[in-house]
Amino acid sequence: MTTTLEASERPAEVTRPVNTLARRKLREAGLAYVLLIPAGVIFAVFIFYPFLKNFDLALHSTNPFNPDLSEYVGFEQFGDVLGSKEFFDSLWTTILFALMTVPFGIAFGLGLAVLAHQKLKGIAIFRTVFSSTVATSVAVAAVMFYTLFNPNIGLLKNISPTPPFLDNPGWALIAIAIVTIWQSLGLSFILMSAGLQAIPDELVEAAEVDGAGPWSRFRNVTLPLLSPTMFFAVVVGTIFAFQTFGQIDILTEGGPLKKTNVLTYFIYTELRVQRNPGKAAVLAIALFAITLVLTLVQLRFLERRVHYQR
């Protein structure tokens, strides 16, 4: 009899905790979905809907004199815009601009971070100065460099002959790149400084005990351990380079001879000057796709060379 009762009670004891655990997991999953609703609504309203609306706009050819009049042309407009010489010129200008700004911005930021990492008296003042460009707006930086590059009143006026940086097709993109590198120097410096602070002093000291010189310690210890930070800086810097607009609008307006007509400014001129929102929508989708592909390629190939400390 005793054996019969034990057998009948055992399933109830086992089933009750299982049901309780299942209900608890169900409640937690329900709570998680409820908490995700606000974020889902924000993404749907401010990201997904505008993107779908932009894609719909790209399928229509609009009348420049009356934007309310549009004609459905399907993907024909994609072929016309993305196959044009103007698009390839603008894309090449954007790539050149990224190649000028990203490597030099990271290199200068790393150099300043290494300098500020030294245990010197008053180095905190230099750290503040080095990171101050983060607090400087694009408009302020553009005005400063407009004055600097001016061949009549700028600081470079004593150079003879002073090249007309912003009006010269051969110099304009370089001048914009200098402004952008200066503008991004604060962020690059902060990222590299944070990466250097995270490197354990014991590793550097151990390399020094083993007889490694300053350059050997930097190349074989510091750089590998700093590679995750540099990888992040490359990805973010490339995205920022492909989104640059403010300094170009203020300093050159895409000129001279469209030598600074990067994709973002090309989109702006098609939308606001040429009053062609359909073409601007195609360019915006192309810029989004190019940035996405570049980011994925960087994540796929560059991350293999990153050394993560374990």
Coordinates of C-alpha atoms in Angstrom, one line a residue:
M1 CA 0.0 0.0 0.0
T2 CA 2.8 2.3 0.9
T3 CA 4.5 1.6 -2.4
T4 CA 1.3 2.4 -4.3
L5 CA 1.0 5.8 -2.6
E6 CA 4.6 6.8 -3.2
A7 CA 4.2 5.9 -6.9
S8 CA 1.0 8.0 -7.2
E9 CA 2.5 11.0 -5.5
R10 CA 5.8 11.1 -7.4
P11 CA 4.4 12.3 -10.8
A12 CA 2.6 15.2 -9.0
E13 CA 5.8 16.4 -7.3
V14 CA 7.8 16.3 -10.6
T15 CA 5.1 17.9 -12.7
R16 CA 4.4 20.9 -10.4
P17 CA 8.0 22.4 -10.6
V18 CA 8.0 21.8 -14.4
N19 CA 4.7 23.7 -14.9
T20 CA 5.9 26.5 -12.6
L21 CA 9.1 26.9 -14.6
A22 CA 7.3 26.9 -17.9
R23 CA 4.8 29.6 -16.6
R24 CA 7.7 31.7 -15.3
K25 CA 9.5 31.5 -18.7
L26 CA 6.3 32.4 -20.4
R27 CA 5.8 35.5 -18.2
E28 CA 9.4 36.6 -18.7
A29 CA 9.0 36.3 -22.5
G30 CA 5.8 38.2 -22.4
L31 CA 7.3 41.0 -20.3
A32 CA 10.3 41.2 -22.7
Y33 CA 8.0 41.6 -25.7
V34 CA 5.9 44.2 -23.9
L35 CA 9.1 46.2 -23.0
L36 CA 10.2 46.0 -26.7
I37 CA 7.0 47.6 -28.0
P38 CA 8.1 51.3 -27.5
A39 CA 11.4 50.6 -29.2
G40 CA 9.6 48.8 -32.0
V41 CA 7.2 51.7 -32.5
I42 CA 10.0 54.2 -32.6
F43 CA 11.9 52.1 -35.2
A44 CA 8.8 51.6 -37.3
V45 CA 7.8 55.3 -37.3
F46 CA 11.2 57.0 -37.6
I47 CA 13.3 54.4 -39.5
F48 CA 11.4 51.7 -41.3
Y49 CA 8.5 53.9 -42.6
P50 CA 10.8 56.7 -43.9
F51 CA 13.0 54.1 -45.6
L52 CA 10.1 52.4 -47.3
K53 CA 8.7 55.8 -48.3
N54 CA 12.1 56.8 -49.7
F55 CA 12.2 53.6 -51.7
D56 CA 8.7 54.3 -53.1
L57 CA 9.8 57.8 -54.0
A58 CA 12.8 56.3 -55.8
L59 CA 10.4 54.4 -58.1
H60 CA 8.8 57.7 -59.2
S61 CA 10.0 60.4 -61.5
T62 CA 8.9 63.8 -60.2
N63 CA 8.4 67.0 -62.0
P64 CA 11.0 69.6 -60.8
F65 CA 8.5 72.4 -61.3
N66 CA 5.7 70.6 -59.4
P67 CA 7.0 67.9 -57.0
D68 CA 3.4 66.8 -56.4
L69 CA 3.3 65.5 -60.0
S70 CA 5.1 62.2 -60.2
E71 CA 5.1 59.2 -62.6
Y72 CA 5.8 55.6 -61.7
V73 CA 9.0 54.5 -63.6
G74 CA 10.0 51.5 -61.6
F75 CA 13.7 50.6 -61.5
E76 CA 14.4 52.5 -64.7
Q77 CA 15.4 55.5 -62.6
F78 CA 17.9 53.4 -60.6
G79 CA 19.6 52.4 -63.9
D80 CA 19.7 56.0 -65.2
V81 CA 21.1 57.5 -61.9
L82 CA 23.5 54.8 -60.8
G83 CA 24.8 54.3 -64.4
S84 CA 25.6 58.0 -64.9
K85 CA 29.1 59.4 -65.0
E86 CA 28.1 62.0 -62.4
F87 CA 27.3 59.3 -59.9
F88 CA 30.7 57.5 -60.4
D89 CA 32.6 60.8 -60.2
S90 CA 30.8 61.6 -56.9
L91 CA 31.4 58.1 -55.6
W92 CA 35.1 58.3 -56.5
T93 CA 35.4 61.7 -54.8
T94 CA 33.8 60.2 -51.7
I95 CA 36.2 57.2 -51.6
L96 CA 39.2 59.6 -52.1
F97 CA 37.9 61.7 -49.3
A98 CA 37.5 58.7 -47.0
L99 CA 41.0 57.5 -47.8
M100 CA 42.4 60.9 -47.0
T101 CA 40.6 61.4 -43.7
V102 CA 40.3 58.0 -41.9
P103 CA 43.9 56.8 -41.9
F104 CA 45.4 60.2 -41.1
G105 CA 42.7 61.0 -38.5
I106 CA 43.5 57.7 -36.6
A107 CA 47.3 58.2 -37.0
F108 CA 47.2 61.7 -35.6
G109 CA 44.8 60.7 -32.8
L110 CA 47.1 57.8 -31.9
G111 CA 50.2 60.0 -31.9
L112 CA 48.6 62.5 -29.6
A113 CA 47.2 59.8 -27.3
V114 CA 50.7 58.2 -27.0
L115 CA 52.1 61.7 -26.2
A116 CA 49.4 62.4 -23.6
H117 CA 49.9 58.9 -22.0
Q118 CA 53.3 59.9 -20.8
K119 CA 53.6 60.7 -17.1
L120 CA 54.6 64.3 -17.5
K121 CA 53.8 67.4 -15.4
G122 CA 50.9 69.3 -16.7
I123 CA 49.9 66.7 -19.3
A124 CA 46.3 67.0 -18.2
I125 CA 46.2 70.4 -19.9
F126 CA 47.3 69.0 -23.2
R127 CA 44.7 66.2 -22.9
T128 CA 42.0 68.8 -22.6
V129 CA 43.4 70.7 -25.5
F130 CA 43.7 67.6 -27.7
S131 CA 40.1 66.5 -27.0
S132 CA 38.6 70.0 -27.4
T133 CA 37.8 69.7 -31.1
V134 CA 34.9 67.3 -30.1
A135 CA 33.1 70.3 -28.6
T136 CA 33.7 72.5 -31.8
S137 CA 30.8 72.5 -34.2
V138 CA 31.3 71.8 -37.9
A139 CA 30.2 75.4 -38.7
V140 CA 32.7 76.9 -36.4
A141 CA 35.5 74.7 -37.7
A142 CA 34.6 75.6 -41.3
V143 CA 34.7 79.3 -40.6
M144 CA 38.0 79.0 -38.8
F145 CA 39.6 77.2 -41.7
Y146 CA 37.9 79.5 -44.3
T147 CA 39.9 82.3 -42.7
L148 CA 43.0 80.2 -42.5
F149 CA 42.9 79.2 -46.1
N150 CA 42.0 82.7 -47.4
P151 CA 45.0 83.8 -49.6
N152 CA 44.4 87.5 -48.7
I153 CA 43.7 87.5 -44.9
G154 CA 44.6 84.0 -43.7
L155 CA 47.5 82.9 -41.7
L156 CA 49.0 81.3 -44.8
K157 CA 49.0 84.6 -46.8
N158 CA 52.7 85.1 -46.2
I159 CA 53.4 81.9 -48.2
S160 CA 54.4 83.0 -51.6
P161 CA 52.6 82.1 -53.8
T162 CA 49.7 81.1 -51.5
P163 CA 47.7 78.4 -53.2
P164 CA 43.9 79.2 -53.4
F165 CA 43.0 76.1 -51.5
L166 CA 39.3 76.3 -51.7
D167 CA 39.1 77.6 -55.2
N168 CA 41.7 75.3 -56.7
P169 CA 40.3 72.0 -58.1
G170 CA 43.5 70.3 -57.2
W171 CA 43.5 71.5 -53.6
A172 CA 39.9 71.8 -52.6
L173 CA 39.3 68.2 -51.5
I174 CA 42.6 68.2 -49.6
A175 CA 41.5 71.4 -47.8
I176 CA 38.2 69.8 -46.9
A177 CA 40.0 66.7 -45.7
I178 CA 42.3 68.8 -43.5
V179 CA 39.2 70.4 -41.9
T180 CA 37.6 67.0 -41.3
I181 CA 40.8 65.5 -39.8
W182 CA 41.0 68.4 -37.4
Q183 CA 37.4 68.2 -36.6
S184 CA 37.6 64.4 -35.8
L185 CA 40.9 64.6 -34.0
G186 CA 39.3 65.0 -30.6
L187 CA 37.1 61.8 -31.0
S188 CA 40.1 59.8 -32.3
F189 CA 42.3 61.0 -29.4
I190 CA 39.7 60.1 -26.8
L191 CA 39.2 56.6 -28.3
M192 CA 42.9 55.9 -28.5
S193 CA 43.5 57.3 -25.0
A194 CA 40.8 54.9 -23.7
G195 CA 42.5 52.0 -25.5
L196 CA 45.9 52.9 -24.1
Q197 CA 44.5 53.2 -20.6
A198 CA 43.0 49.6 -20.9
I199 CA 46.5 48.1 -21.7
P200 CA 47.9 46.5 -18.4
D201 CA 51.2 48.1 -17.4
E202 CA 52.5 44.7 -16.4
L203 CA 52.7 43.6 -20.0
V204 CA 54.7 46.7 -21.1
E205 CA 56.9 46.4 -18.1
A206 CA 57.5 42.7 -18.8
A207 CA 58.5 43.5 -22.3
E208 CA 60.9 46.1 -21.0
V209 CA 62.5 43.6 -18.6
D210 CA 63.0 41.3 -21.6
G211 CA 65.0 44.0 -23.2
A212 CA 62.5 45.4 -25.7
G213 CA 63.1 49.0 -26.7
P214 CA 60.4 51.7 -26.9
W215 CA 59.6 51.1 -30.6
S216 CA 59.6 47.3 -30.1
R217 CA 57.3 47.6 -27.1
F218 CA 55.0 49.9 -29.1
R219 CA 54.9 47.6 -32.2
N220 CA 54.7 44.2 -30.5
V221 CA 52.7 45.0 -27.3
T222 CA 50.8 48.3 -27.6
L223 CA 49.6 48.1 -31.2
P224 CA 48.2 44.5 -31.0
L225 CA 46.4 45.3 -27.8
L226 CA 45.1 48.6 -29.2
S227 CA 43.9 46.9 -32.4
P228 CA 40.2 46.5 -31.2
T229 CA 40.1 50.3 -30.6
M230 CA 41.7 51.0 -33.9
F231 CA 39.3 48.7 -35.7
F232 CA 36.3 50.5 -34.1
A233 CA 37.8 53.8 -35.1
V234 CA 38.2 52.7 -38.7
V235 CA 34.6 51.5 -39.0
V236 CA 33.1 54.6 -37.4
G237 CA 35.5 56.9 -39.2
T238 CA 34.6 55.4 -42.6
I239 CA 30.9 55.8 -41.9
F240 CA 31.4 59.5 -40.8
A241 CA 33.5 60.1 -44.0
F242 CA 30.7 58.9 -46.2
Q243 CA 28.3 61.2 -44.3
T244 CA 30.3 64.4 -44.4
F245 CA 28.3 67.4 -45.5
G246 CA 28.5 70.5 -43.4
Q247 CA 32.1 71.6 -44.1
I248 CA 31.6 71.0 -47.8
D249 CA 28.4 73.0 -47.9
I250 CA 30.0 75.9 -46.1
L251 CA 33.4 76.0 -47.7
T252 CA 33.1 74.8 -51.4
E253 CA 29.4 73.9 -52.1
G254 CA 30.6 70.9 -54.0
G255 CA 33.0 72.9 -56.2
P256 CA 35.2 73.9 -57.8
L257 CA 34.4 71.9 -60.9
K258 CA 32.5 69.4 -58.6
K259 CA 35.8 68.2 -57.2
T260 CA 34.3 68.1 -53.7
N261 CA 30.9 66.9 -54.8
V262 CA 30.7 63.9 -52.4
L263 CA 27.6 61.7 -52.4
T264 CA 25.9 63.5 -49.5
Y265 CA 26.3 66.8 -51.3
F266 CA 25.2 65.3 -54.5
I267 CA 22.0 64.1 -52.8
Y268 CA 21.5 67.6 -51.4
T269 CA 21.8 69.4 -54.8
E270 CA 19.4 66.9 -56.5
L271 CA 16.8 67.4 -53.7
R272 CA 17.1 71.1 -52.9
V273 CA 18.7 72.7 -56.0
Q274 CA 17.5 70.5 -58.9
R275 CA 14.2 69.8 -57.1
N276 CA 14.3 66.1 -58.1
P277 CA 13.4 64.1 -55.0
G278 CA 13.1 60.8 -57.0
K279 CA 16.7 61.0 -58.1
A280 CA 17.8 62.1 -54.6
A281 CA 16.0 59.1 -53.2
V282 CA 17.9 56.7 -55.5
L283 CA 21.2 58.3 -54.4
A284 CA 20.2 58.1 -50.8
I285 CA 19.5 54.3 -51.1
A286 CA 22.8 53.9 -53.0
L287 CA 24.7 55.7 -50.2
F288 CA 23.0 53.5 -47.6
A289 CA 23.8 50.3 -49.5
I290 CA 27.5 51.3 -50.0
T291 CA 27.9 52.3 -46.4
L292 CA 26.4 49.0 -45.3
V293 CA 28.5 46.9 -47.6
L294 CA 31.7 48.7 -46.5
T295 CA 30.9 48.2 -42.9
L296 CA 30.2 44.5 -43.4
V297 CA 33.4 44.0 -45.4
Q298 CA 35.4 45.7 -42.7
L299 CA 33.8 43.5 -40.0
R300 CA 34.4 40.4 -42.2
F301 CA 38.1 41.0 -43.1
L302 CA 39.6 43.5 -40.7
E303 CA 38.3 41.9 -37.6
R304 CA 40.5 38.9 -38.3
R305 CA 43.6 41.0 -37.7
V306 CA 42.2 42.3 -34.4
H307 CA 43.8 40.9 -31.2
Y308 CA 41.3 40.6 -28.4
Q309 CA 42.9 40.3 -24.9
R310 CA 41.6 37.2 -23.0

